[in-house]
mmCIF file of C-alpha atoms in Angstrom:
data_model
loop_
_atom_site.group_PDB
_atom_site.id
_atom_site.type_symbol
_atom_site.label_atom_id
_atom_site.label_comp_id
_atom_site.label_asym_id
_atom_site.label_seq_id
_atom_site.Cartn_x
_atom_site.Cartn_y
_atom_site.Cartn_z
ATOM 1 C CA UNK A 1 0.000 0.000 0.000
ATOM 2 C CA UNK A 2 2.882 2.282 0.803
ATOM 3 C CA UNK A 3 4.465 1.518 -2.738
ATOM 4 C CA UNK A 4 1.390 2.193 -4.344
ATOM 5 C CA UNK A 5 1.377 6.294 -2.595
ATOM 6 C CA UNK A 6 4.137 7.830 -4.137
ATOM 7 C CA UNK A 7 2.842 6.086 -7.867
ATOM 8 C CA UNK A 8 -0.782 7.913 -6.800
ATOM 9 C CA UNK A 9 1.179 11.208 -5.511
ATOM 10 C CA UNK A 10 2.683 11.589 -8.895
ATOM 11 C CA UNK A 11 -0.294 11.046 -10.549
ATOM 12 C CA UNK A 12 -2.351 13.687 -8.434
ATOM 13 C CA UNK A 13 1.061 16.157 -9.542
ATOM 14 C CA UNK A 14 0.484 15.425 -12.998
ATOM 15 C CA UNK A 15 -3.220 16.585 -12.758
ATOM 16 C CA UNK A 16 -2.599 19.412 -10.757
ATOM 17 C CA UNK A 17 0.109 20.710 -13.519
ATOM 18 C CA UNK A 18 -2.673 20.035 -16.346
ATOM 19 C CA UNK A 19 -4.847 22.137 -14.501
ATOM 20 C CA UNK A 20 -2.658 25.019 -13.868
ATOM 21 C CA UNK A 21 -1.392 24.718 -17.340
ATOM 22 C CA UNK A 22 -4.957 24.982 -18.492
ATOM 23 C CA UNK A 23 -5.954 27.950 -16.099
ATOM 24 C CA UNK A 24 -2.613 30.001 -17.588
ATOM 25 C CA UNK A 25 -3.364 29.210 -21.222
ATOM 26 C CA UNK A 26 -4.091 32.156 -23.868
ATOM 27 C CA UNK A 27 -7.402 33.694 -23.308
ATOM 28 C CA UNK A 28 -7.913 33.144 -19.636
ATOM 29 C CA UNK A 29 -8.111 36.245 -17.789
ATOM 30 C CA UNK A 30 -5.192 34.887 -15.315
ATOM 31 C CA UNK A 31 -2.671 34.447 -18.907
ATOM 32 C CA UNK A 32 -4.099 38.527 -19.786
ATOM 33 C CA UNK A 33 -2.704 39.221 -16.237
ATOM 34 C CA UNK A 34 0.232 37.220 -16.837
ATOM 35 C CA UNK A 35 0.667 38.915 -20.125
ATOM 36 C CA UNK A 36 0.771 42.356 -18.663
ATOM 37 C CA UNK A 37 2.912 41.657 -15.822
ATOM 38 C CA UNK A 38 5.648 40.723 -18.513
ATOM 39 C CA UNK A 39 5.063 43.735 -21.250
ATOM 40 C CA UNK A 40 5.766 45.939 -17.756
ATOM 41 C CA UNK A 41 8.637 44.432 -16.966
ATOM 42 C CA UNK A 42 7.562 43.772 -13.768
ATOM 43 C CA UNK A 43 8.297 40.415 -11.185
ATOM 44 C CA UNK A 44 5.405 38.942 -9.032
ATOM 45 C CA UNK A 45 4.557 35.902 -7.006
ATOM 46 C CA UNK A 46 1.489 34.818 -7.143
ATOM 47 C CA UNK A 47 -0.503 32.046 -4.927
ATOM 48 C CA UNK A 48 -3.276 29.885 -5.832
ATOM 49 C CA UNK A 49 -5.815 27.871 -3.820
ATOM 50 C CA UNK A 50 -5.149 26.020 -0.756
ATOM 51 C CA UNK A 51 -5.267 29.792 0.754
ATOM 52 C CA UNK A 52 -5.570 28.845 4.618
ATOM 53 C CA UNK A 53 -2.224 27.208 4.152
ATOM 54 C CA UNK A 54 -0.782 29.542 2.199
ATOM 55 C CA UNK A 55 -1.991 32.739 4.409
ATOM 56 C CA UNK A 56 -0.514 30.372 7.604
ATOM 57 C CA UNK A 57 3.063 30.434 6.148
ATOM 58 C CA UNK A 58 3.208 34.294 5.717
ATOM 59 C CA UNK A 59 2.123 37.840 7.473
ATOM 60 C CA UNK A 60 1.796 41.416 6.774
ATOM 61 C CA UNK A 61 0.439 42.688 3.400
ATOM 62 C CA UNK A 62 -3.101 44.063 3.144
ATOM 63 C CA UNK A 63 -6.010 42.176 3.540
ATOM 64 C CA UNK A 64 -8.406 42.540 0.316
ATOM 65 C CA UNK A 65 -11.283 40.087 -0.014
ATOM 66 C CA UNK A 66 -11.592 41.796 -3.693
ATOM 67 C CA UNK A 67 -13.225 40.613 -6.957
ATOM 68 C CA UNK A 68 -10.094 38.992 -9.034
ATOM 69 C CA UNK A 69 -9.749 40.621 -12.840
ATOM 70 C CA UNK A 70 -6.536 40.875 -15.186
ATOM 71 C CA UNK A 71 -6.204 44.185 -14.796
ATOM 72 C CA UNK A 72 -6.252 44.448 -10.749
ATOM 73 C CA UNK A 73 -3.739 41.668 -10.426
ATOM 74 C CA UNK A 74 -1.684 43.401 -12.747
ATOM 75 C CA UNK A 75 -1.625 46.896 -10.648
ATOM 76 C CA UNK A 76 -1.150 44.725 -7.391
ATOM 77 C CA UNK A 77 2.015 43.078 -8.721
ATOM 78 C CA UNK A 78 3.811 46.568 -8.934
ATOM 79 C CA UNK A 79 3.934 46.458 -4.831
ATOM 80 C CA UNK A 80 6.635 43.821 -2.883
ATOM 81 C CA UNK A 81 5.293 40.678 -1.663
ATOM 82 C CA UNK A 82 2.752 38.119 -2.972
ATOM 83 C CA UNK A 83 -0.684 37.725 -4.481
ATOM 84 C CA UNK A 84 -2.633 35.162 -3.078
ATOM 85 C CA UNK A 85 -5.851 33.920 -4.695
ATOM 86 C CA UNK A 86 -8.465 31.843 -3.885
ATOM 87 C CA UNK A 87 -8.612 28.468 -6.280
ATOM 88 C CA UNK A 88 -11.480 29.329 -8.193
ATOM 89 C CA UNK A 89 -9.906 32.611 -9.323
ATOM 90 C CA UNK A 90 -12.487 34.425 -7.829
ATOM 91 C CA UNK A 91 -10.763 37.097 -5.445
ATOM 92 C CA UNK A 92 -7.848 38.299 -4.665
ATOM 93 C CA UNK A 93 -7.333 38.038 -1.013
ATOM 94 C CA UNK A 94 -4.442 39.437 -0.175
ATOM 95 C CA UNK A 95 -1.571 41.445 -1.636
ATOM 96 C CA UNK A 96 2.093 42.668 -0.711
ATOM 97 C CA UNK A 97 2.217 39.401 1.325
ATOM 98 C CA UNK A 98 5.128 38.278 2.956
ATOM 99 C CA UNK A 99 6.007 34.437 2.973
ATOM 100 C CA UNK A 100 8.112 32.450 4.896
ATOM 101 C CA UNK A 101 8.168 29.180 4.235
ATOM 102 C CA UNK A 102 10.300 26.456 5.921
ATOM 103 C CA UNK A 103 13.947 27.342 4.359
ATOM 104 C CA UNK A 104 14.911 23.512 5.010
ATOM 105 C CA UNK A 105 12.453 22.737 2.485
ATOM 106 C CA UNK A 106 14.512 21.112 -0.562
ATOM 107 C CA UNK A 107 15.059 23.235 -3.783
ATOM 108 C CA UNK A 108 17.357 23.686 -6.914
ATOM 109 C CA UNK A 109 16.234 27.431 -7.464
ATOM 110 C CA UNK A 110 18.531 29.838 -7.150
ATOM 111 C CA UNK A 111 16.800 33.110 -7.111
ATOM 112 C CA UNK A 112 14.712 34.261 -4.145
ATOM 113 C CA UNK A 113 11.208 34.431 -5.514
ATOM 114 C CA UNK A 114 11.713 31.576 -7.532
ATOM 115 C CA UNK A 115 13.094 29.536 -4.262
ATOM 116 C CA UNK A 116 10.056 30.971 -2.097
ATOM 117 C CA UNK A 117 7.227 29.657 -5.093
ATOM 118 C CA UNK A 118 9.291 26.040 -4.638
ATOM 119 C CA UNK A 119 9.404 25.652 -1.036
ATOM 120 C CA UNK A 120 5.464 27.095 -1.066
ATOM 121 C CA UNK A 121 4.241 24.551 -3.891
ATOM 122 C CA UNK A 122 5.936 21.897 -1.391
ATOM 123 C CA UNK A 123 4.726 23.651 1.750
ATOM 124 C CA UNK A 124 0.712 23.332 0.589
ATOM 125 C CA UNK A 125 -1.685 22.251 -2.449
ATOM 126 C CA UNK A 126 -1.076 26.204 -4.053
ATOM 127 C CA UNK A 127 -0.590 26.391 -7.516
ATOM 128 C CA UNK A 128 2.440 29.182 -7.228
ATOM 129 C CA UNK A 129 3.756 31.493 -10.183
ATOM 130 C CA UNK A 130 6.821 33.384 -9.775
ATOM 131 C CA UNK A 131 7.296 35.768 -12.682
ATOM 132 C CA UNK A 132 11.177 37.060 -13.160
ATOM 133 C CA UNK A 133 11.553 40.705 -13.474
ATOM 134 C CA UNK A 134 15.120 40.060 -14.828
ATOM 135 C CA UNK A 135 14.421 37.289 -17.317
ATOM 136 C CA UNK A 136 11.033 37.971 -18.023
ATOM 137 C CA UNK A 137 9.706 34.297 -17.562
ATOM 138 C CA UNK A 138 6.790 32.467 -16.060
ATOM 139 C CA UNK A 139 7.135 29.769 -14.238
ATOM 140 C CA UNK A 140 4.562 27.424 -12.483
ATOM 141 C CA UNK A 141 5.127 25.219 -9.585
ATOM 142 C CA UNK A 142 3.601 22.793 -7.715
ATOM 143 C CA UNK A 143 4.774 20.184 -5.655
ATOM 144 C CA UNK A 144 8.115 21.862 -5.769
ATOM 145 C CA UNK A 145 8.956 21.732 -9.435
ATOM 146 C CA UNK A 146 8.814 23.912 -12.036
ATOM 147 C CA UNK A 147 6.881 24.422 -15.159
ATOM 148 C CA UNK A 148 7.999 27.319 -17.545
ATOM 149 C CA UNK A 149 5.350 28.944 -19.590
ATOM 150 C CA UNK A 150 6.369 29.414 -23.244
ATOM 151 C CA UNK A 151 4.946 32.129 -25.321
ATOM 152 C CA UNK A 152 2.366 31.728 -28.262
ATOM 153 C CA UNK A 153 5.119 32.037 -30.956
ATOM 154 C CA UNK A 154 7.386 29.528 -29.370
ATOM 155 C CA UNK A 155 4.533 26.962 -29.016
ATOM 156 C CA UNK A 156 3.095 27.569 -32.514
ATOM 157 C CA UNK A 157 6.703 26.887 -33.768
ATOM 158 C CA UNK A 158 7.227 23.777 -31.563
ATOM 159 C CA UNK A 159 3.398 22.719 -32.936
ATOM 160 C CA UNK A 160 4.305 23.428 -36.780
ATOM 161 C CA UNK A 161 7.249 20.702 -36.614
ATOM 162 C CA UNK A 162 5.427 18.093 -34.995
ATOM 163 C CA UNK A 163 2.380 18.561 -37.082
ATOM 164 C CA UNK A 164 4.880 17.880 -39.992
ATOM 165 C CA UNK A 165 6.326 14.983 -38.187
ATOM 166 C CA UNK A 166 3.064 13.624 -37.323
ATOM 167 C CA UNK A 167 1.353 14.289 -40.868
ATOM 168 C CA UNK A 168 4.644 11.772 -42.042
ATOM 169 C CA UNK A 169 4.289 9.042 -39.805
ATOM 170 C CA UNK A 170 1.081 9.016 -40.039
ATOM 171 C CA UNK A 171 1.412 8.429 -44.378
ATOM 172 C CA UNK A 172 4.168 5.487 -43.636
ATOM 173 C CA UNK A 173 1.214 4.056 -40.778
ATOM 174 C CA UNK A 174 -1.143 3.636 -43.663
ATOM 175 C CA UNK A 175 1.352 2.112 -46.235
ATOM 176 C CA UNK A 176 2.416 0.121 -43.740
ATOM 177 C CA UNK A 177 -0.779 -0.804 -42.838
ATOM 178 C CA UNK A 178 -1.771 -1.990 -46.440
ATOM 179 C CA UNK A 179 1.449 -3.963 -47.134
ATOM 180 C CA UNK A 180 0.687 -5.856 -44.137
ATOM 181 C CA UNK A 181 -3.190 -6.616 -44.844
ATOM 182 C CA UNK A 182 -1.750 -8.215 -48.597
ATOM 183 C CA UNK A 183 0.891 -9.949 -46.652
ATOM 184 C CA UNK A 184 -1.986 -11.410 -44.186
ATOM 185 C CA UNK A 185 -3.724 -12.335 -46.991
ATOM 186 C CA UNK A 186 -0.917 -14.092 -48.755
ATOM 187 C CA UNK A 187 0.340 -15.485 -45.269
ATOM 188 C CA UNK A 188 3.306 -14.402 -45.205
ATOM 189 C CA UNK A 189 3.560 -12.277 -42.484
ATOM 190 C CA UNK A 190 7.090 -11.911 -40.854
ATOM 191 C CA UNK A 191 8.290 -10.977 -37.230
ATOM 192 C CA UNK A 192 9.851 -7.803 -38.569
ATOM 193 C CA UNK A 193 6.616 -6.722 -40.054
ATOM 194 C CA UNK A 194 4.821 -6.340 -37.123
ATOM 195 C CA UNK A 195 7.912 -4.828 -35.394
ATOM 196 C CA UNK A 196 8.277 -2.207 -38.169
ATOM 197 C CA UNK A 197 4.109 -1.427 -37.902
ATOM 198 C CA UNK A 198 4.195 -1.105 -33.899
ATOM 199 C CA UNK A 199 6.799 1.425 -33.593
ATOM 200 C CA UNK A 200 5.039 3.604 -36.131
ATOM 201 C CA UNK A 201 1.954 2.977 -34.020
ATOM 202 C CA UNK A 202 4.403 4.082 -30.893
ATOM 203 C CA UNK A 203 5.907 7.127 -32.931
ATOM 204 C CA UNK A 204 2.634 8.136 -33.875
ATOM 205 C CA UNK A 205 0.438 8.238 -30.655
ATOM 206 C CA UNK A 206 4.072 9.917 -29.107
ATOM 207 C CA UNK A 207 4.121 12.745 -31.322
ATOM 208 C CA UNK A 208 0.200 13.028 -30.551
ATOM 209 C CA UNK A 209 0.737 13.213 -27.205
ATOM 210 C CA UNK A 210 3.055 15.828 -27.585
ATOM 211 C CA UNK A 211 1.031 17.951 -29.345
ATOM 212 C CA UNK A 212 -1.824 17.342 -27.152
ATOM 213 C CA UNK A 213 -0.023 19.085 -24.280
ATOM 214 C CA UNK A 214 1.224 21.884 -26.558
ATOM 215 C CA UNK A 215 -2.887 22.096 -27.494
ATOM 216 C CA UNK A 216 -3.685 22.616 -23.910
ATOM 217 C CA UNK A 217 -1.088 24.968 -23.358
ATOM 218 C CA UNK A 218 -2.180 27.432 -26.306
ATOM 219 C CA UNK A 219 -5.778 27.478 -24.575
ATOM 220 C CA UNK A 220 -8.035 29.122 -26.907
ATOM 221 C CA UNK A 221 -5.858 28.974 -29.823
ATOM 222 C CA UNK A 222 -4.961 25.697 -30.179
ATOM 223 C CA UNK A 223 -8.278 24.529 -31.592
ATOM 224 C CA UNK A 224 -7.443 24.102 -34.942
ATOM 225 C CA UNK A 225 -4.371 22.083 -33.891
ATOM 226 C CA UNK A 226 -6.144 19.588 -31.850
ATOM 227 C CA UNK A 227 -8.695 19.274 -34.870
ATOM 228 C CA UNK A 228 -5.995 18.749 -37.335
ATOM 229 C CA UNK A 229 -4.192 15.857 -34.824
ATOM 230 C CA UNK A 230 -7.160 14.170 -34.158
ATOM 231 C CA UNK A 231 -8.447 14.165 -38.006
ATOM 232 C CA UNK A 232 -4.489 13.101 -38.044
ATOM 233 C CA UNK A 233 -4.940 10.076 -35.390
ATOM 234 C CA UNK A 234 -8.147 9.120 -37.080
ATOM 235 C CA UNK A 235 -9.192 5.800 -35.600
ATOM 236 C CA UNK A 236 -5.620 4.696 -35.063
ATOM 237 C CA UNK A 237 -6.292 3.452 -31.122
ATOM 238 C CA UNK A 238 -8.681 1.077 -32.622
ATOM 239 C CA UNK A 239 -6.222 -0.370 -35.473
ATOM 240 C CA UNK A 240 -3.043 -0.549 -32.921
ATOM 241 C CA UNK A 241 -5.453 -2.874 -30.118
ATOM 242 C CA UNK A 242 -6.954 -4.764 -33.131
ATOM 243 C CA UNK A 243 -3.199 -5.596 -34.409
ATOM 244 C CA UNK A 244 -2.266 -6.404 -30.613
ATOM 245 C CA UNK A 245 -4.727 -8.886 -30.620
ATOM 246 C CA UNK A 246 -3.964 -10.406 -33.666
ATOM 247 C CA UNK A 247 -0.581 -10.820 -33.063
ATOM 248 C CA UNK A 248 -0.208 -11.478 -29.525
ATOM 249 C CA UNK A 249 0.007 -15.167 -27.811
ATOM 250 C CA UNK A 250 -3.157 -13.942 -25.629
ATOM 251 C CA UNK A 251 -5.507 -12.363 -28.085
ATOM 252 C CA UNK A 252 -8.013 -10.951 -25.126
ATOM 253 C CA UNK A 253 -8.873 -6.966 -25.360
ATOM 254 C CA UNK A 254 -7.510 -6.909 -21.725
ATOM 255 C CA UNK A 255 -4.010 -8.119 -22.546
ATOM 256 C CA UNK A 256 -4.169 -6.040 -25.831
ATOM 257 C CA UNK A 257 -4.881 -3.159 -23.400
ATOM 258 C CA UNK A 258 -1.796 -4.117 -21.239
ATOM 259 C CA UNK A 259 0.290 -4.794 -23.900
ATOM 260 C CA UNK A 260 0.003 -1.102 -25.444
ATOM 261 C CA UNK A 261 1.061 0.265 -21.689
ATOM 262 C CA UNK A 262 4.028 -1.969 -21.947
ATOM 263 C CA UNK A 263 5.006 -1.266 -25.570
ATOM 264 C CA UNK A 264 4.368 2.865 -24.809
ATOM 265 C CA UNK A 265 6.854 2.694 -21.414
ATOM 266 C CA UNK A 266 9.410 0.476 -23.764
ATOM 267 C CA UNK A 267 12.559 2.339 -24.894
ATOM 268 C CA UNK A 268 13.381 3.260 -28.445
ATOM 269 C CA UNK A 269 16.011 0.584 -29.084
ATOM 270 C CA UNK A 270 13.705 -2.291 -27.948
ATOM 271 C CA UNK A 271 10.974 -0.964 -30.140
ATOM 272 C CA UNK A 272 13.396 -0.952 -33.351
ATOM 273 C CA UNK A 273 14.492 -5.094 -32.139
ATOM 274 C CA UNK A 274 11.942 -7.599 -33.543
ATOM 275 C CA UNK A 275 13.018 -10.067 -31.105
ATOM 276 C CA UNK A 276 12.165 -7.576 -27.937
ATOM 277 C CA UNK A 277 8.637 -6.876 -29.462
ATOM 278 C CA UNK A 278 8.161 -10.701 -29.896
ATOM 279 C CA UNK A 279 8.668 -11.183 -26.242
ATOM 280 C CA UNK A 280 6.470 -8.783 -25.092
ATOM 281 C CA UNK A 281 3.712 -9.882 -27.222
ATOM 282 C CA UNK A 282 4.229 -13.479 -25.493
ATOM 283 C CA UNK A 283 6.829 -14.980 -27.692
ATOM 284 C CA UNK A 284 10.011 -16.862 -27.483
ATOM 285 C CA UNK A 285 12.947 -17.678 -30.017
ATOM 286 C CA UNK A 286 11.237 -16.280 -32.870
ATOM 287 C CA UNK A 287 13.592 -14.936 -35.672
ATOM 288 C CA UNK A 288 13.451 -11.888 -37.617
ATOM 289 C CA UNK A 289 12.067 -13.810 -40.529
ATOM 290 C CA UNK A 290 9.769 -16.034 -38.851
ATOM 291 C CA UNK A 291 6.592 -15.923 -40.434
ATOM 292 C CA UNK A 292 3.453 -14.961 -37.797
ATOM 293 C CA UNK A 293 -0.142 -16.451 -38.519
ATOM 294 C CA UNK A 294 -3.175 -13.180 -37.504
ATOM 295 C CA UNK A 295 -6.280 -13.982 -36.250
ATOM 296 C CA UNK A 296 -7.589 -11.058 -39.132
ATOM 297 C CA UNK A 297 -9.567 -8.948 -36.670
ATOM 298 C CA UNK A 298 -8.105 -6.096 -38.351
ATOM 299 C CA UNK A 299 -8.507 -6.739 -41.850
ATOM 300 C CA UNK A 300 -12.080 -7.651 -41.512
ATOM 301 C CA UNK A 301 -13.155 -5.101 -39.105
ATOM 302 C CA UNK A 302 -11.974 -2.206 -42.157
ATOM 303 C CA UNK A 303 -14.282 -4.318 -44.342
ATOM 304 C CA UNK A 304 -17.689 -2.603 -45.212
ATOM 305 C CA UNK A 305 -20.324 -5.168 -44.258
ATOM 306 C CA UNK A 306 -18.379 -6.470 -41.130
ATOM 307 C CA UNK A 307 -20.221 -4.640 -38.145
ATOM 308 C CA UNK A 308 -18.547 -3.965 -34.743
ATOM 309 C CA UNK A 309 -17.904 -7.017 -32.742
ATOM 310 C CA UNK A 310 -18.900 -9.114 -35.839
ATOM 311 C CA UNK A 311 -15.189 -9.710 -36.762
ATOM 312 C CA UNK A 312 -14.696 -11.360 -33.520
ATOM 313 C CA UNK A 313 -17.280 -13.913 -34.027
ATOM 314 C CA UNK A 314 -16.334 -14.686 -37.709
ATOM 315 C CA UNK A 315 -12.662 -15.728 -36.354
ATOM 316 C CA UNK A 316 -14.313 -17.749 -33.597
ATOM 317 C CA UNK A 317 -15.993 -19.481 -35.827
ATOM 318 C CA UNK A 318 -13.490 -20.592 -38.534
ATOM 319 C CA UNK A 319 -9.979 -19.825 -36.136
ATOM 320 C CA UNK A 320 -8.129 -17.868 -38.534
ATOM 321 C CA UNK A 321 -8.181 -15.167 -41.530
ATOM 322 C CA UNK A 322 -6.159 -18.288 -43.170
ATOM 323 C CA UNK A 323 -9.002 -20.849 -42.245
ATOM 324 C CA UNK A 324 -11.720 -18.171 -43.418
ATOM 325 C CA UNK A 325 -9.697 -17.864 -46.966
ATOM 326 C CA UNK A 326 -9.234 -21.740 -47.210
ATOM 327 C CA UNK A 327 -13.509 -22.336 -46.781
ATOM 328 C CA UNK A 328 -14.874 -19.260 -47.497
ATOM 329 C CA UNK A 329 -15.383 -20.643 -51.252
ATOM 330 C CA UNK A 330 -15.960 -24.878 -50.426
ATOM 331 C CA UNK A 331 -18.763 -23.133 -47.330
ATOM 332 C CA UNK A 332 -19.682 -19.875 -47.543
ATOM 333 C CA UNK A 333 -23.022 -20.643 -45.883
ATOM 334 C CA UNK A 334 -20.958 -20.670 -42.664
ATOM 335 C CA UNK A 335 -20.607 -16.352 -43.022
ATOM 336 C CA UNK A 336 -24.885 -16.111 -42.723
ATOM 337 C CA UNK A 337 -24.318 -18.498 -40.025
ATOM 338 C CA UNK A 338 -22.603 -16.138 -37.693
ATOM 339 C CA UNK A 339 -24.566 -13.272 -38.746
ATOM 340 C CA UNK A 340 -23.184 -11.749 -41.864
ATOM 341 C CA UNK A 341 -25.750 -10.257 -43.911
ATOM 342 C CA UNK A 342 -24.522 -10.007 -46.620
ATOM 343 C CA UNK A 343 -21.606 -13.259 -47.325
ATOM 344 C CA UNK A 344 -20.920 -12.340 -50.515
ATOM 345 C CA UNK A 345 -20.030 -9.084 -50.528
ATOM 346 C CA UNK A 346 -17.774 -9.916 -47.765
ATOM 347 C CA UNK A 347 -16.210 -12.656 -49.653
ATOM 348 C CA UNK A 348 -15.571 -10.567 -52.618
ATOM 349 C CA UNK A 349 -13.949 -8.325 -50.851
ATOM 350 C CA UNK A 350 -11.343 -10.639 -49.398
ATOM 351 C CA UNK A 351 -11.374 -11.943 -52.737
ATOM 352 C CA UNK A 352 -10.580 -8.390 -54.410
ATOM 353 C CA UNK A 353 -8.043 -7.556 -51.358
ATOM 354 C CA UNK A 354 -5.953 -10.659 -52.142
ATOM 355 C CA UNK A 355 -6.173 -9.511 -55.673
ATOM 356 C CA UNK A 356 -9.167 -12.397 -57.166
ATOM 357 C CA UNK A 357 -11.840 -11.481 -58.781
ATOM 358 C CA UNK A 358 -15.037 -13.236 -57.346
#
C-alpha cells in the first residue's frame, strides 16, 4: 500500500500541472494578467488555492477580499510581496504578502522568488507562479517543481514541426498498414513486419501526445491544432489494439490493453528489435524472418459489411483469416451463419483484397 502512494502522488502532480497549465493558457483572464505583468517588466509571485495554508506560512500585506480581474492583479504586482488567490480565481485576497516558508524545504532554485514559489508549492496544495523581473519568464510550480510557460510564438513553432512529423508518420502508418493486410492475406507475415508497424503505431500516438499538451497549453488557440491531430490520429487506437490482438500469444482486449502500456513505457532501441517486441507480445525464439499467422480482426473489421464485434465472431468461428480464406469458397453458408448479412459481398472483398476477382 505504501508503494502504491508515491505512484498515486505523482499522478495527483500530474493533474494538478494540467490544470494550472490549463488555467494560464491564452485567453484566460489569469494568462491577460500574466501577459501584462511581462510587457511591464515587472516580477510577481502569485498564490493559488489552498489559501488557509498559504496565508498560515506568511504575514503582513493588506487584507483585500476583492473581486479577481486581469487588470487588478496586474496593478497589485507593482507592490513587494505576494498575491494570493483563492482556487477558483475568484478574489484576490491578499496582496504585498510576505512568505516564509520552511527554508529547510529542498530546492534547486537559485533566485529568491523563484526559491520561495518552490518551497510554497511543497509547503501546501497552491498552484504558485513566480514571474522574473530580470528574465522575463513564467514559471509554475507545484509540488516543488517547475513548469515554464512558453509564449504563443514559441509553441506555434514547436506545434508546426510536430504537425509535420506527425502528418509523415502518419502516411508510412497507412502504407504500412496496407502492405501488411496483402501480406496477411498471402500469409506471409514476418516478425519484422509487425515490429516495423508497432513502432510507427508508438511514434505516432508519441508525437500526438506531444502535441496534445502543446494544445492545452495554447488554450483558446490551439483549436485548430487539436482538430488537425485528431483528423491526423483518425481511428488509429482502434487499429493498434486490433493488431495487438492479432498478433499477440493472448488475443483478449484486456491483454491487448496491457500490452500497449508496456510497448508505450518500452525504450526506443527495444521498439526498433523484432526479437524484444516478440517477447512482449508473449513470444520466445522467434527470428526476424519467422513468419506470424493473424487472427484477421483487423482486416475484416476495415471491411464494409463487417459490423462492430462481428469480426470477432467470424474468427471464432473458422480460427483464422487463413481458415476463413481456405472455406470461405468450399462453405460460404458458414458467413450467414454467424450473422453476416450479406456473405458475398464480404467474400468478394477478401477476394478483391488478395487480388481475385469473385
Amino acid at each position: 500500500m505504501e508503494e502504491a502512494r508515491p505512484q498515486q502522488e505523482l499522478v495527483d502532480a500530474k493533474e494538478r500541472l494540467r490544470i494550472a497549465i490549463k488555467k494560464t493558457a491564452p485567453g484566460t483572464a489569469l494568462r491577460h494578467a500574466l501577459d501584462m505583468i511581462i510587457a511591464g517588466h515587472l516580477g510577481a509571485l502569485i498564490c493559488i488555492g489552498d489559501t488557509d495554508n498559504v496565508i498560515k506560512a506568511g504575514n503582513d500585506g493588506f487584507k483585500l477580499d476583492i473581486s479577481f480581474t486581469a487588470n487588478r492583479l496586474f496593478e497589485l504586482s507593482k507592490m513587494d510581496g505576494a498575491i494570493v488567490l483563492d482556487k477558483g480565481l475568484t478574489q484576490i485576497l491578499r496582496a504585498n504578502f510576505h512568505l516564509n516558508p520552511d527554508p529547510s524545504l529542498p530546492t534547486s532554485e537559485t533566485g529568491m522568488r523563484h526559491r520561495t514559489a518552490a518551497r510554497m508549492s511543497l509547503l501546501t496544495d497552491a498552484m504558485v507562479i513566480s514571474i522574473s523581473e530580470r528574465r522575463q519568464v513564467v514559471t509554475i510550480y507545484i509540488d516543488g517543481k517547475g513548469f515554464q510557460i512558453k509564449s504563443v510564438s514559441e509553441l506555434m513553432s514547436i506545434v508546426n514541426q510536430l504537425l509535420v512529423s506527425m502528418e509523415s508518420t502518419r502516411n508510412r502508418l497507412d502504407r504500412g498498414l496496407l502492405r501488411l493486410t496483402t501480406l496477411e492475406l498471402d500469409d506471409f507475415v514476418t516478425l519484422a513486419d509487425i515490429a516495423e508497424t508497432i513502432y510507427l503505431f508508438e511514434v505516432l500516438i508519441t508525437v500526438s501526445e506531444e502535441l496534445s499538451d502543446l494544445v492545452l497549453q495554447l488554450g483558446t488557440q490551439g483549436k485548430s491544432i487539436e482538430m488537425q491531430r485528431e483528423e491526423l490520429m483518425g481511428d488509429t487506437s482502434e487499429d493498434y489494439t486490433l493488431l495487438l490482438r492479432d498478433y499477440a500469444s493472448d488475443h483478449s482486449e484486456e491483454n491487448a490493453a496491457r500490452l500497449r502500456k508496456v510497448l508505450h513505457e518500452t525504450d526506443n532501441a527495444k521498439l526498433r528489435s523484432p526479437k524484444s517486441v516478440a517477447e512482449i507480445l508473449g513470444y520466445k525464439d522467434l527470428a526476424e524472418d519467422s513468419v506470424v499467422k493473424p487472427l484477421g480482426l483487423r482486416t475484416l473489421s476495415n471491411v464494409s459489411v463487417v459490423r462492430k464485434g462481428m469480426a470477432d465472431k467470424i474468427v471464432d468461428e473458422f480460427g483464422s483469416l487463413q481458415q476463413l480464406l481456405d472455406n470461405i469458397e468450399s462453405n460460404p453458408e458458414r458467413l450467414d451463419d454467424v450473422g453476416v448479412k450479406n456473405p458475398g459481398i464480404l467474400a468478394d472483398s477478401l477476394y478483391r483484397m488478395r487480388g481475385k476477382r469473385a
